[in-house]
mmCIF file of C-alpha atoms and ligand atoms in Angstrom:
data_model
loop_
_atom_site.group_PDB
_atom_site.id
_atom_site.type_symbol
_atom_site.label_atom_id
_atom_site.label_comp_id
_atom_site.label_asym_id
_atom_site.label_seq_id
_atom_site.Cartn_x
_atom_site.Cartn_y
_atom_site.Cartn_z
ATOM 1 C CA UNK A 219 -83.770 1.941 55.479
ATOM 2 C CA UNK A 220 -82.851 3.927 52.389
ATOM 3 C CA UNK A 221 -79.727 5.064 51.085
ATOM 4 C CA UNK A 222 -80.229 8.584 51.718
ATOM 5 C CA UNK A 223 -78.064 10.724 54.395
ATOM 6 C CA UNK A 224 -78.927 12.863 56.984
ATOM 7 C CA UNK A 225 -77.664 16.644 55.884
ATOM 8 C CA UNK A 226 -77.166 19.610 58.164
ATOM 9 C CA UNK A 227 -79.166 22.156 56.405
ATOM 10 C CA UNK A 228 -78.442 24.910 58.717
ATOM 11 C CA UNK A 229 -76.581 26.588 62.224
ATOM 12 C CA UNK A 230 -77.153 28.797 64.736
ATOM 13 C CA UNK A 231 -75.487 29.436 67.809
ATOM 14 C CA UNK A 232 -76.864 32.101 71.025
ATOM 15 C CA UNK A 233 -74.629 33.180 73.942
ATOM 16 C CA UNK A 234 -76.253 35.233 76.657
ATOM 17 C CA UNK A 235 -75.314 39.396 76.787
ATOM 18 C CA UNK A 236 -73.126 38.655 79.856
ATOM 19 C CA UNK A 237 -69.829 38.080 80.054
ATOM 20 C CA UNK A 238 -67.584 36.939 83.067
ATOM 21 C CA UNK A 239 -63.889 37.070 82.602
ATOM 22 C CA UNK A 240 -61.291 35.308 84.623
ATOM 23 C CA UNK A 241 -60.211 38.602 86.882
ATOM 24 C CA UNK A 242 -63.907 39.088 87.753
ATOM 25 C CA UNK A 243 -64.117 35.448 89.292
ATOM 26 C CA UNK A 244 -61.081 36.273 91.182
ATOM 27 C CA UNK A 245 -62.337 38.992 92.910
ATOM 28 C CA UNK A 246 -64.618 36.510 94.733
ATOM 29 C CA UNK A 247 -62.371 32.962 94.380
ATOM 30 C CA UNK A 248 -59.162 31.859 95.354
ATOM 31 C CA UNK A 249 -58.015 31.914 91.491
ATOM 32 C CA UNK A 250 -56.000 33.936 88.920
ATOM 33 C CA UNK A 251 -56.653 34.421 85.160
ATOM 34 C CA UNK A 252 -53.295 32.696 84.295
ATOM 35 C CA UNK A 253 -54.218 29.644 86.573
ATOM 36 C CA UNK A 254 -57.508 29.244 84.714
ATOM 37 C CA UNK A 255 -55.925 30.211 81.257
ATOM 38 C CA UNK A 256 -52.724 28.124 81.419
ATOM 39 C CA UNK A 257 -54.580 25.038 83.023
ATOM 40 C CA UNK A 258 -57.882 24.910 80.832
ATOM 41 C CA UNK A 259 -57.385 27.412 78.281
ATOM 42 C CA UNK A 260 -60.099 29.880 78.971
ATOM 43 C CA UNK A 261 -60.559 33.573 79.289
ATOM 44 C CA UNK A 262 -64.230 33.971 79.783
ATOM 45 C CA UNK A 263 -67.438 32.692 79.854
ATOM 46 C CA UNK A 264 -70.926 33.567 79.048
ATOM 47 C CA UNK A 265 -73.947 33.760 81.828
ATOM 48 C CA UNK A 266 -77.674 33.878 81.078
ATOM 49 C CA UNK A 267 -79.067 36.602 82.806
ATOM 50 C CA UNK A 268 -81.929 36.064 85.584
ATOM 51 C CA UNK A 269 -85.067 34.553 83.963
ATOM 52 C CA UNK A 270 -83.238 33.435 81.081
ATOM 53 C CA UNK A 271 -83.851 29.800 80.961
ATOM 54 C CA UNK A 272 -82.107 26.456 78.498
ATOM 55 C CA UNK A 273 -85.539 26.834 76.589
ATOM 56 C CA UNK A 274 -84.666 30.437 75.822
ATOM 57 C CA UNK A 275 -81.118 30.236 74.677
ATOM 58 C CA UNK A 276 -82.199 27.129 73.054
ATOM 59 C CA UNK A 277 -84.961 28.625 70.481
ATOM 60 C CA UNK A 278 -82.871 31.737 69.990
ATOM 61 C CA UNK A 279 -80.174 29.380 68.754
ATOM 62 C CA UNK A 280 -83.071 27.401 66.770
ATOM 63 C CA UNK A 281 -84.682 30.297 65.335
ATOM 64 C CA UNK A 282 -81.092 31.403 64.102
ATOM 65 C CA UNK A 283 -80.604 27.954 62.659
ATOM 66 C CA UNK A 284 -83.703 27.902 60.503
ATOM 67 C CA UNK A 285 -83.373 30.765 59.520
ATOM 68 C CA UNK A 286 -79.952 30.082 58.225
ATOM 69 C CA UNK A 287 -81.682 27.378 56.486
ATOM 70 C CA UNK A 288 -84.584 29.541 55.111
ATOM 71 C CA UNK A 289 -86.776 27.245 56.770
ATOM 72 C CA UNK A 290 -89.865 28.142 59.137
ATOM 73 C CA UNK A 291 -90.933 26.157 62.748
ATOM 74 C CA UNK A 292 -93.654 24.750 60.100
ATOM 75 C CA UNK A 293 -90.825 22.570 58.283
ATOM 76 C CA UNK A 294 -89.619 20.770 61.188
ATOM 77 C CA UNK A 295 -91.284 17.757 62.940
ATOM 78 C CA UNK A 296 -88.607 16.958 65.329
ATOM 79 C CA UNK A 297 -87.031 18.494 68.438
ATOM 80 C CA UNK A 298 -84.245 17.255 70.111
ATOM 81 C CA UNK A 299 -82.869 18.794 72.599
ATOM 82 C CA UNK A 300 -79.437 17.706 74.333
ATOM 83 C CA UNK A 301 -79.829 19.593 77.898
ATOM 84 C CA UNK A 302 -78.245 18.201 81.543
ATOM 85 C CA UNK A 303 -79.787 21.345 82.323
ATOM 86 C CA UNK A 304 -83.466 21.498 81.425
ATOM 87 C CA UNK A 305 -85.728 24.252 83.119
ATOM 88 C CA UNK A 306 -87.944 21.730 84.579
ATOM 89 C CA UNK A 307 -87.498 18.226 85.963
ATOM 90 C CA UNK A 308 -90.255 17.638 83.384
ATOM 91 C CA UNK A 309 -91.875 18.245 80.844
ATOM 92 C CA UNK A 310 -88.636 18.105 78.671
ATOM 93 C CA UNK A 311 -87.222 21.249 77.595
ATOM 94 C CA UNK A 312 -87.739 20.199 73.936
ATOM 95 C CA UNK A 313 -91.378 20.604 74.412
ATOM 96 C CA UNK A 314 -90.988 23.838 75.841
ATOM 97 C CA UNK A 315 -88.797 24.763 73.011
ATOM 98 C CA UNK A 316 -91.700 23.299 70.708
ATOM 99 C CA UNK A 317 -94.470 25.724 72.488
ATOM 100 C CA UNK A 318 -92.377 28.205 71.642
ATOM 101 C CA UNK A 319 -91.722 27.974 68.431
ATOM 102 C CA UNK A 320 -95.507 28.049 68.040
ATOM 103 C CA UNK A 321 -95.597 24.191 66.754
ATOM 104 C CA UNK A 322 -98.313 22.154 67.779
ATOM 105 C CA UNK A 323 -97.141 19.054 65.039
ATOM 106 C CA UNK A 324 -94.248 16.531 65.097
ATOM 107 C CA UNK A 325 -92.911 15.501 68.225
ATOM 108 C CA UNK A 326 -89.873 16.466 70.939
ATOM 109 C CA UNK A 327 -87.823 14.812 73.576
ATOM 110 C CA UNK A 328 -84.555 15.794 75.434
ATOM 111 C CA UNK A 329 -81.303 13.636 75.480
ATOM 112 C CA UNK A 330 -79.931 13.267 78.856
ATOM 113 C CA UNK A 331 -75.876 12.516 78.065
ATOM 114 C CA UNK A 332 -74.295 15.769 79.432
ATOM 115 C CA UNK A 333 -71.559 17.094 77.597
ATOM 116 C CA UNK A 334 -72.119 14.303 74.662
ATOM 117 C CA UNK A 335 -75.740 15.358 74.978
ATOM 118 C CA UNK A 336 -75.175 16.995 71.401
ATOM 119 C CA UNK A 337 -73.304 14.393 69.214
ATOM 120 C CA UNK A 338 -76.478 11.821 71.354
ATOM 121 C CA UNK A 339 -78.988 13.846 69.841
ATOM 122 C CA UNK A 340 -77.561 13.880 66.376
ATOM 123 C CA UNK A 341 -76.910 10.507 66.529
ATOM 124 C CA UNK A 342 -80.798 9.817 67.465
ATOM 125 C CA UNK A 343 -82.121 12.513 64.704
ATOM 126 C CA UNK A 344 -80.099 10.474 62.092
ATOM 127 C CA UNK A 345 -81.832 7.561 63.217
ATOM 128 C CA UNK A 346 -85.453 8.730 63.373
ATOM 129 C CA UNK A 347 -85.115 10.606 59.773
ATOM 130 C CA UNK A 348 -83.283 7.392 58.312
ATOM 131 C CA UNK A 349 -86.717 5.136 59.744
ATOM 132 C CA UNK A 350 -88.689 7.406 58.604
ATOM 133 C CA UNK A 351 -90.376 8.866 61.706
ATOM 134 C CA UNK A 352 -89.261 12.427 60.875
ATOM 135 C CA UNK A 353 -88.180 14.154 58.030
ATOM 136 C CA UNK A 354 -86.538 17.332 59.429
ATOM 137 C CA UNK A 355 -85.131 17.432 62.574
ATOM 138 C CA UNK A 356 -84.186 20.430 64.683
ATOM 139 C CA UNK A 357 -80.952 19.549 67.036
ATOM 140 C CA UNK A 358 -80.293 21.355 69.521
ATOM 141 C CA UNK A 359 -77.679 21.896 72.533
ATOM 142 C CA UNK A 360 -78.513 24.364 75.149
ATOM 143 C CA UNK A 361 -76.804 24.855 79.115
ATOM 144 C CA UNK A 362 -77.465 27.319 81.694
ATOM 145 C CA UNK A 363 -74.226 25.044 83.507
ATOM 146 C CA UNK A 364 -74.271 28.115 85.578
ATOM 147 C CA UNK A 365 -77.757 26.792 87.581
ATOM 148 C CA UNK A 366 -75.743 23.846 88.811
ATOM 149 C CA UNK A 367 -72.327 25.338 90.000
ATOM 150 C CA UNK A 368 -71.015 26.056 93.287
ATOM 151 C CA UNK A 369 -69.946 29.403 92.782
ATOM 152 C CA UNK A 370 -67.623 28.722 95.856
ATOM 153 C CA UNK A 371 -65.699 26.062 94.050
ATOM 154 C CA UNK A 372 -63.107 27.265 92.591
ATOM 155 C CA UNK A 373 -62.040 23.778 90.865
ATOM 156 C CA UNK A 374 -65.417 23.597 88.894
ATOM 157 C CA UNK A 375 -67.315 27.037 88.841
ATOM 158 C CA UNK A 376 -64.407 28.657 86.037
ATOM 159 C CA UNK A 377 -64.750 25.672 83.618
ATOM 160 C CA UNK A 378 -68.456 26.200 82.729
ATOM 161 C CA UNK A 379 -70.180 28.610 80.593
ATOM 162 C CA UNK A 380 -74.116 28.992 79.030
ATOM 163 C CA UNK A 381 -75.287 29.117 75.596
ATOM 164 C CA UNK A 382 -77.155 27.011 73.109
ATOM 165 C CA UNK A 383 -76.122 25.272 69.564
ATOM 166 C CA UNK A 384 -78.483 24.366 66.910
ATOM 167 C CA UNK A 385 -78.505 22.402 63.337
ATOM 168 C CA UNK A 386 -81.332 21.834 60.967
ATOM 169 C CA UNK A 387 -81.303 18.197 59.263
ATOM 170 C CA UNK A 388 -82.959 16.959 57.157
ATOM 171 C CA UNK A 389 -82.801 13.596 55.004
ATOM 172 C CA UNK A 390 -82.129 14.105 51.149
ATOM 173 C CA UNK A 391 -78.615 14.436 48.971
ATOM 174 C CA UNK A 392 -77.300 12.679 46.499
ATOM 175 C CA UNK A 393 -75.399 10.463 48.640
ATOM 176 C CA UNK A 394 -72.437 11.905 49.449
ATOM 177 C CA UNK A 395 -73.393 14.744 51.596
ATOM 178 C CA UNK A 396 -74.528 14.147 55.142
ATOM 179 C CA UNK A 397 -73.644 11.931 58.196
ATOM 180 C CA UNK A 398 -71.667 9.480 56.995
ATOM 181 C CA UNK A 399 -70.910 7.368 60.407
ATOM 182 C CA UNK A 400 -71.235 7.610 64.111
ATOM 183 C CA UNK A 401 -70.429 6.062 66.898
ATOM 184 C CA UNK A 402 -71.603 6.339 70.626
ATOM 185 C CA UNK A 403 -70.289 4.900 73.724
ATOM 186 C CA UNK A 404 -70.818 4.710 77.546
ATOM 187 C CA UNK A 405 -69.459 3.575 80.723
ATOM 188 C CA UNK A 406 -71.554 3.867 84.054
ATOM 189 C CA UNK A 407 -68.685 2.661 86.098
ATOM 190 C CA UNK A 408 -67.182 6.268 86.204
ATOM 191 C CA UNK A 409 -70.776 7.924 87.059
ATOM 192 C CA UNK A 410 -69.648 9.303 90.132
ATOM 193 C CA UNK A 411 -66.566 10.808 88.572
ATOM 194 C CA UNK A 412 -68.103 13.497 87.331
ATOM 195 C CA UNK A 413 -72.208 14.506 88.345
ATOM 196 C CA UNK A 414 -74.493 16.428 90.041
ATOM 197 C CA UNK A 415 -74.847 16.004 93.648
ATOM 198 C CA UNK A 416 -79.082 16.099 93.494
ATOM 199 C CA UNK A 417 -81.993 14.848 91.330
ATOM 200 C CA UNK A 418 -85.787 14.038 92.145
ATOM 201 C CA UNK A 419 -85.261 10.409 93.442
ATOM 202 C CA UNK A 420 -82.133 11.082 95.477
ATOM 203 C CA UNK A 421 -82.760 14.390 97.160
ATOM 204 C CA UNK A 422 -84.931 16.460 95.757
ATOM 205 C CA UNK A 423 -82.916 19.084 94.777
ATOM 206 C CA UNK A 424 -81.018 20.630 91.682
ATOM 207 C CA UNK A 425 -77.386 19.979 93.595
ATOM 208 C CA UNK A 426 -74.172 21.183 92.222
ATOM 209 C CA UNK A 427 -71.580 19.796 89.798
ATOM 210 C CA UNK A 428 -68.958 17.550 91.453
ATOM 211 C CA UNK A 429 -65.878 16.344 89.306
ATOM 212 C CA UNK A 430 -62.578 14.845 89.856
ATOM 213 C CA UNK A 431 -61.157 16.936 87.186
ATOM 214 C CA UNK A 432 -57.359 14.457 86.920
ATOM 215 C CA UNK A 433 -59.435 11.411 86.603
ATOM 216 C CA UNK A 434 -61.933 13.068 83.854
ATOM 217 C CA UNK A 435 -58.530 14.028 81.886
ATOM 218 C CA UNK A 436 -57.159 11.186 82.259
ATOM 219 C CA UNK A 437 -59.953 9.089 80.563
ATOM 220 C CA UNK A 438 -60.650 12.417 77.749
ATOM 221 C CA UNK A 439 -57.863 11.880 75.423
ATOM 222 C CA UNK A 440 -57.946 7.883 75.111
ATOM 223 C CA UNK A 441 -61.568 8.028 75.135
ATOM 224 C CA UNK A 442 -61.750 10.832 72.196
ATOM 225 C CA UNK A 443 -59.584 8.895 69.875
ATOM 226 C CA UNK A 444 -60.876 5.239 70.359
ATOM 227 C CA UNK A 445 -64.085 6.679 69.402
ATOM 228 C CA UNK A 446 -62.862 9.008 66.367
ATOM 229 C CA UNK A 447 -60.944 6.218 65.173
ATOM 230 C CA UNK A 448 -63.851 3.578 65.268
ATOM 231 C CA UNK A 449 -65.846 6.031 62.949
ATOM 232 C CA UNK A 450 -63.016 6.970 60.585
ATOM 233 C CA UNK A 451 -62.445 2.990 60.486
ATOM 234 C CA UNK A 452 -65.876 2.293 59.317
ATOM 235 C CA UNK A 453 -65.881 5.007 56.258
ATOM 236 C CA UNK A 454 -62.242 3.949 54.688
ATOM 237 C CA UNK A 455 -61.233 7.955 55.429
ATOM 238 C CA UNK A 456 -58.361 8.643 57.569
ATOM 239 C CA UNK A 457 -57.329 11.170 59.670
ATOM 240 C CA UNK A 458 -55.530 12.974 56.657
ATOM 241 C CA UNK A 459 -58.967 13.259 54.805
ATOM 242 C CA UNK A 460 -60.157 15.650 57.603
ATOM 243 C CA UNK A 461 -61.368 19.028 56.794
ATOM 244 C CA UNK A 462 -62.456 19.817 60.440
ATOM 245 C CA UNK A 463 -61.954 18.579 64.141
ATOM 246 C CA UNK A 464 -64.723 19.892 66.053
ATOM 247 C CA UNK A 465 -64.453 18.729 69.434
ATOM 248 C CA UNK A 466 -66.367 18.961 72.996
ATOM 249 C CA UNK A 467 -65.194 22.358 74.516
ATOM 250 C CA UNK A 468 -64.013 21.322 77.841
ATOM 251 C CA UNK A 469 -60.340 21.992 78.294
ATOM 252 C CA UNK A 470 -57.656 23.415 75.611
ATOM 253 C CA UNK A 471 -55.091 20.561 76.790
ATOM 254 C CA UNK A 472 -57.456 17.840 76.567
ATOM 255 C CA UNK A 473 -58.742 19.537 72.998
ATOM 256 C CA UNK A 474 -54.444 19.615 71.681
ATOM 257 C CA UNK A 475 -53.730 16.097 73.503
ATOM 258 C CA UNK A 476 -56.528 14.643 71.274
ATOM 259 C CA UNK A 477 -55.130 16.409 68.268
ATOM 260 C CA UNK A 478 -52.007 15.460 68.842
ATOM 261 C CA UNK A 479 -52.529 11.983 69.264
ATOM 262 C CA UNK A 480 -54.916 11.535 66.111
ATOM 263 C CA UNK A 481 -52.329 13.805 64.360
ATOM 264 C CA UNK A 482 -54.169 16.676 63.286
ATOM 265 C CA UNK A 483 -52.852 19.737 62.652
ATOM 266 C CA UNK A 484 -54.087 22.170 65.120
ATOM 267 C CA UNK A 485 -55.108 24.588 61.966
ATOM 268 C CA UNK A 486 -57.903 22.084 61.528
ATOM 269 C CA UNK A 487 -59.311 21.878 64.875
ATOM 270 C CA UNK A 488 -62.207 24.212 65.773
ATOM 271 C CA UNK A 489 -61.186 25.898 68.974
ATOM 272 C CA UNK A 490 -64.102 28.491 71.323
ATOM 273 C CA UNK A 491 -63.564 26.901 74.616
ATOM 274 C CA UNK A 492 -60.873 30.150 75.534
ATOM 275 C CA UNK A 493 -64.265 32.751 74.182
ATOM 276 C CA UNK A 494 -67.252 30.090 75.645
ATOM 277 C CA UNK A 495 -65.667 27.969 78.396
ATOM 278 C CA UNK A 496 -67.124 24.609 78.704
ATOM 279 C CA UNK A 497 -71.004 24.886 77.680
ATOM 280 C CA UNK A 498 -71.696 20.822 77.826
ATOM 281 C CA UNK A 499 -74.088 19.754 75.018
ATOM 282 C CA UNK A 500 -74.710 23.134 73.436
ATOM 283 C CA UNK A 501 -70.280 23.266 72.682
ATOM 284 C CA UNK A 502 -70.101 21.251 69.527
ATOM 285 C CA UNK A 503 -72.983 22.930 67.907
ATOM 286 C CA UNK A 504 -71.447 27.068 68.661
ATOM 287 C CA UNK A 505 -68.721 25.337 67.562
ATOM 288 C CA UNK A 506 -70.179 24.575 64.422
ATOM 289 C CA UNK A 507 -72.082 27.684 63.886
ATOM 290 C CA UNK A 508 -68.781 29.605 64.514
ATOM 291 C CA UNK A 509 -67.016 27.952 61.684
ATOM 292 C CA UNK A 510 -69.737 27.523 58.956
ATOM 293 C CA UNK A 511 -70.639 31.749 59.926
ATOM 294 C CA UNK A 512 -66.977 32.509 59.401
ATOM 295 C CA UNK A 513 -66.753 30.529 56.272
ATOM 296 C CA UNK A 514 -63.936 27.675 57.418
ATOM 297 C CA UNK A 515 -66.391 24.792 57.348
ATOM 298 C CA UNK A 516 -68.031 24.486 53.468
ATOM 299 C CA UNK A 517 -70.058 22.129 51.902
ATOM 300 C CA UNK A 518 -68.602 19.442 50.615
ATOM 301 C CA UNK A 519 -66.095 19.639 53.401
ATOM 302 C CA UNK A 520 -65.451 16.437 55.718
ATOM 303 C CA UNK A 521 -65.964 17.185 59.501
ATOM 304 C CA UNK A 522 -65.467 14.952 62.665
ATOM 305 C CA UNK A 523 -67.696 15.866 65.815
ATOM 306 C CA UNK A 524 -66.769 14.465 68.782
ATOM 307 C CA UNK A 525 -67.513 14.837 72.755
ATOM 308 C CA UNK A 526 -67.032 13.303 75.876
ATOM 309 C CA UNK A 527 -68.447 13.874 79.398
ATOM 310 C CA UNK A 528 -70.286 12.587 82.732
ATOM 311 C CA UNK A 529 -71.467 9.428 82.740
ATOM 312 C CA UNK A 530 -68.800 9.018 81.195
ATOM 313 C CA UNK A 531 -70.203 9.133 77.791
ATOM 314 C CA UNK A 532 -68.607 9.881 74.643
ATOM 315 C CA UNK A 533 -69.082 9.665 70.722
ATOM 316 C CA UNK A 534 -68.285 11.202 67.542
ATOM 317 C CA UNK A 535 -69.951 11.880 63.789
ATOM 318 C CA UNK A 536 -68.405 12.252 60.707
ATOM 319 C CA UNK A 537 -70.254 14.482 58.231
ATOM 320 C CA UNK A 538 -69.852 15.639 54.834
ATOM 321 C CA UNK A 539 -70.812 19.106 55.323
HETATM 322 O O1 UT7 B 166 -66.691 18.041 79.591
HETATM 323 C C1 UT7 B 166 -65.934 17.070 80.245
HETATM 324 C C2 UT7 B 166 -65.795 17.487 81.631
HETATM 325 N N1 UT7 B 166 -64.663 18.148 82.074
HETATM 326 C C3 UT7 B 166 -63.403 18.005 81.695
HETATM 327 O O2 UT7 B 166 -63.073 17.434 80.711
HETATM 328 C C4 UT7 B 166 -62.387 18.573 82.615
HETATM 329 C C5 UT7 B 166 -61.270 17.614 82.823
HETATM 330 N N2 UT7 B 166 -60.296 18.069 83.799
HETATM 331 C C6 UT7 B 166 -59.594 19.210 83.668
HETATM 332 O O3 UT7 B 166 -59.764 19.928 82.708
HETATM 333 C C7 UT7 B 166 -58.526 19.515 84.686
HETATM 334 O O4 UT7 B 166 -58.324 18.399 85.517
HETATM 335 C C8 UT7 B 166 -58.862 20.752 85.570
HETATM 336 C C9 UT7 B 166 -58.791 21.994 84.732
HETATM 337 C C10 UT7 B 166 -60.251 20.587 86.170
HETATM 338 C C11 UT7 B 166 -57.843 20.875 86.700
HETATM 339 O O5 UT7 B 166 -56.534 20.942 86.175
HETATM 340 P P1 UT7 B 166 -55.358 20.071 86.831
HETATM 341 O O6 UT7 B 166 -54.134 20.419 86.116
HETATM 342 O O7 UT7 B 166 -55.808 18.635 86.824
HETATM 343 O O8 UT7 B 166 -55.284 20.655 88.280
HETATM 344 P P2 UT7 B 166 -55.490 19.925 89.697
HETATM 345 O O9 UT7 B 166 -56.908 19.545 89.882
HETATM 346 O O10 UT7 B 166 -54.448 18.869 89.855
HETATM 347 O O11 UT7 B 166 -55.139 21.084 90.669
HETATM 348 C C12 UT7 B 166 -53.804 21.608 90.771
HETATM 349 C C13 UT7 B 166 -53.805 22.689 91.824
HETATM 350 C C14 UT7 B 166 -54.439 22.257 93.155
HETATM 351 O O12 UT7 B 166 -53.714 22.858 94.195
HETATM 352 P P3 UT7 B 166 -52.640 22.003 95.033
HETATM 353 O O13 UT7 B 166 -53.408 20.892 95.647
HETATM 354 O O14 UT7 B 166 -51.619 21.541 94.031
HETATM 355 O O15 UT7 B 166 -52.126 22.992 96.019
HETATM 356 C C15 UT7 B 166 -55.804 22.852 93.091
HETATM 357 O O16 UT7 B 166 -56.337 23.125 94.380
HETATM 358 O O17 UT7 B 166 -54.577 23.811 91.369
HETATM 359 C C16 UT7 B 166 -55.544 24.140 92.372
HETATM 360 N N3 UT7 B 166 -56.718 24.690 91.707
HETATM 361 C C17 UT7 B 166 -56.831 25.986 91.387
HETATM 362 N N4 UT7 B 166 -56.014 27.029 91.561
HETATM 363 C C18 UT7 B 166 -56.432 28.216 91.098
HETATM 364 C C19 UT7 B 166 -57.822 24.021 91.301
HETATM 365 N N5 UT7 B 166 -58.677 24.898 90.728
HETATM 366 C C20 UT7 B 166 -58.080 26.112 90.768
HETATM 367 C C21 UT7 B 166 -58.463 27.378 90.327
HETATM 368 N N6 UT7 B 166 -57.608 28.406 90.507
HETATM 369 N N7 UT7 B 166 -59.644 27.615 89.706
#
């Protein structure tokens, strides 16, 4: 293992043309925008149009990221994609992604940990670029949640939006830059707390999202700061050194209760979920891209990522932007 650090070299973020505000889901759902707004925080969500598949929002997202990092398909030799929502129940949608880009070197997977699917991939690229399998990774989070809702349920079809997230990283610095510590966890016991009703094995079909939405907050906050803490704990920084909180997207109480408890001012913590809605693994990295396009997040600055969803998993990365 060497000493070098895994540095985020670039962003890029896509969100499909269409956009579906709160009033237009009440025309067909029991539900109001102040419901949705004062209980999750959201105003509206993004919805990729018909043919628009995760591999499409995903490259448009990568193609924005290398370019942000003046770097070409040729520079990379590892995809990872963090999709609970991949086109196909295989090949993976990283090799989709892969084709096309036009690359026919390196190799790509997808990371199957839902809304943590992100901070799970980066997690996994710092790994392969620190053993020296890779040594530039393209990361990627990309949904079309909107494949896998019941557009009849009114307690999980406003919470969800599409889009895709992408960072370019690469191993290098001097040291100081990079991602600094991580930490992942999971618990299968809640599985059934929040999932998808279908799969191959079980019934052969796609199936919709299914969540008890009390018990998934009630497990977010505590969850969210064990594992934030855990990381900080292992670098010697503390809360106060924070630059940025960039957390999962889900809800805008469960975003402030986290903050609150971990006692960060809420001028530090990235907010889209009220613009995006909850877009699972591709959340963190628009996130990102939002705040490093509109120049909050600079190098040299000291981020925590952090996410938690079905499974339940959860985890969190500090980074030295
Ligand atoms: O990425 C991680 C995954 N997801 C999350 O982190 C989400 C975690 N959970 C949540 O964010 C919240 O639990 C929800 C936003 C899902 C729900 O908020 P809540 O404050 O826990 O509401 P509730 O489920 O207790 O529902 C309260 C009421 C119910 O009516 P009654 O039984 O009190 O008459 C629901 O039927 O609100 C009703 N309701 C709605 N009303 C209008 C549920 N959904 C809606 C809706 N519009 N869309």
């Amino acid at each position: 293992m060497s000493d070098l650090r895994s540095i985020v070299r670039g962003v890029g973020g896509y969100l499909p043309d269409r956009i579906v505000t709160n009033d237009e889901l009440a025309k067909t759902i029991d539900t109001s925008d102040e419901w949705i707004q004062q209980r999750v925080g959201i105003k509206q969500r993004h919805i990729a149009a018909e043919g628009e598949f995760t591999s499409d929002l995903a490259v448009h997202a990568a193609r924005r990221a290398l370019d942000n990092a003046r770097l070409s398909p040729d520079d990379i030799d590892l995809i990872i994609v963090g999709t609970t929502t991949p086109d196909y129940t295989y090949p993976a949608t990283a090799t989709l992604v892969q084709n096309k880009l036009g690359m026919h070197h390196g190799f790509a997977f997808d990371i199957q940990a839902v809304c943590s699917g992100f901070v799970y991939a980066m997690v996994t690229a710092d790994s392969y670029l620190k053993n020296g399998m890779a040594k530039r990774a393209l990361v990627i989070g990309a949904e079309t949640n909107s494949r896998i809702l019941d557009w009849t349920d009114r307690t999980t079809c406003v919470l969800f939006g599409d889009g895709a997230g992408a960072v370019v990283v690469e191993l290098g610095g001097d040291g100081e830059r990079g991602i600094l510590a991580s930490s992942l966890r999971s618990d299968g016991h809640f599985w059934d707390k929040l999932y998808v009703d279908g799969g191959p094995s079980t019934t052969q079909t796609v199936g919709h999202v299914h969540m008890e939405g009390k018990e998934v907050f009630r497990h977010a906050v505590g969850k969210i700061t064990d594992v934030v803490e855990n990381v900080l704990s292992r670098t010697g920084y503390t809360v106060k050194d924070l630059d940025w909180f960039v957390p999962h997207q889900a809800n805008l109480r469960i975003i402030q209760g986290a903050g609150e408890k971990l006692h960060i001012p809420p001028e530090k913590v990235i907010v889209t979920v009220d613009r995006h809605a909850n877009t699972s693994a591709a959340s963190v990295p628009l996130a990102l891209t939002e705040a490093v396009t509109d120049g909050r997040i600079k190098r040299g600055d000291l981020v925590m990522i952090e996410a938690m969803g079905g499974g339940f998993t959860w985890g969190a990365s500090l980074i030295r932007w």
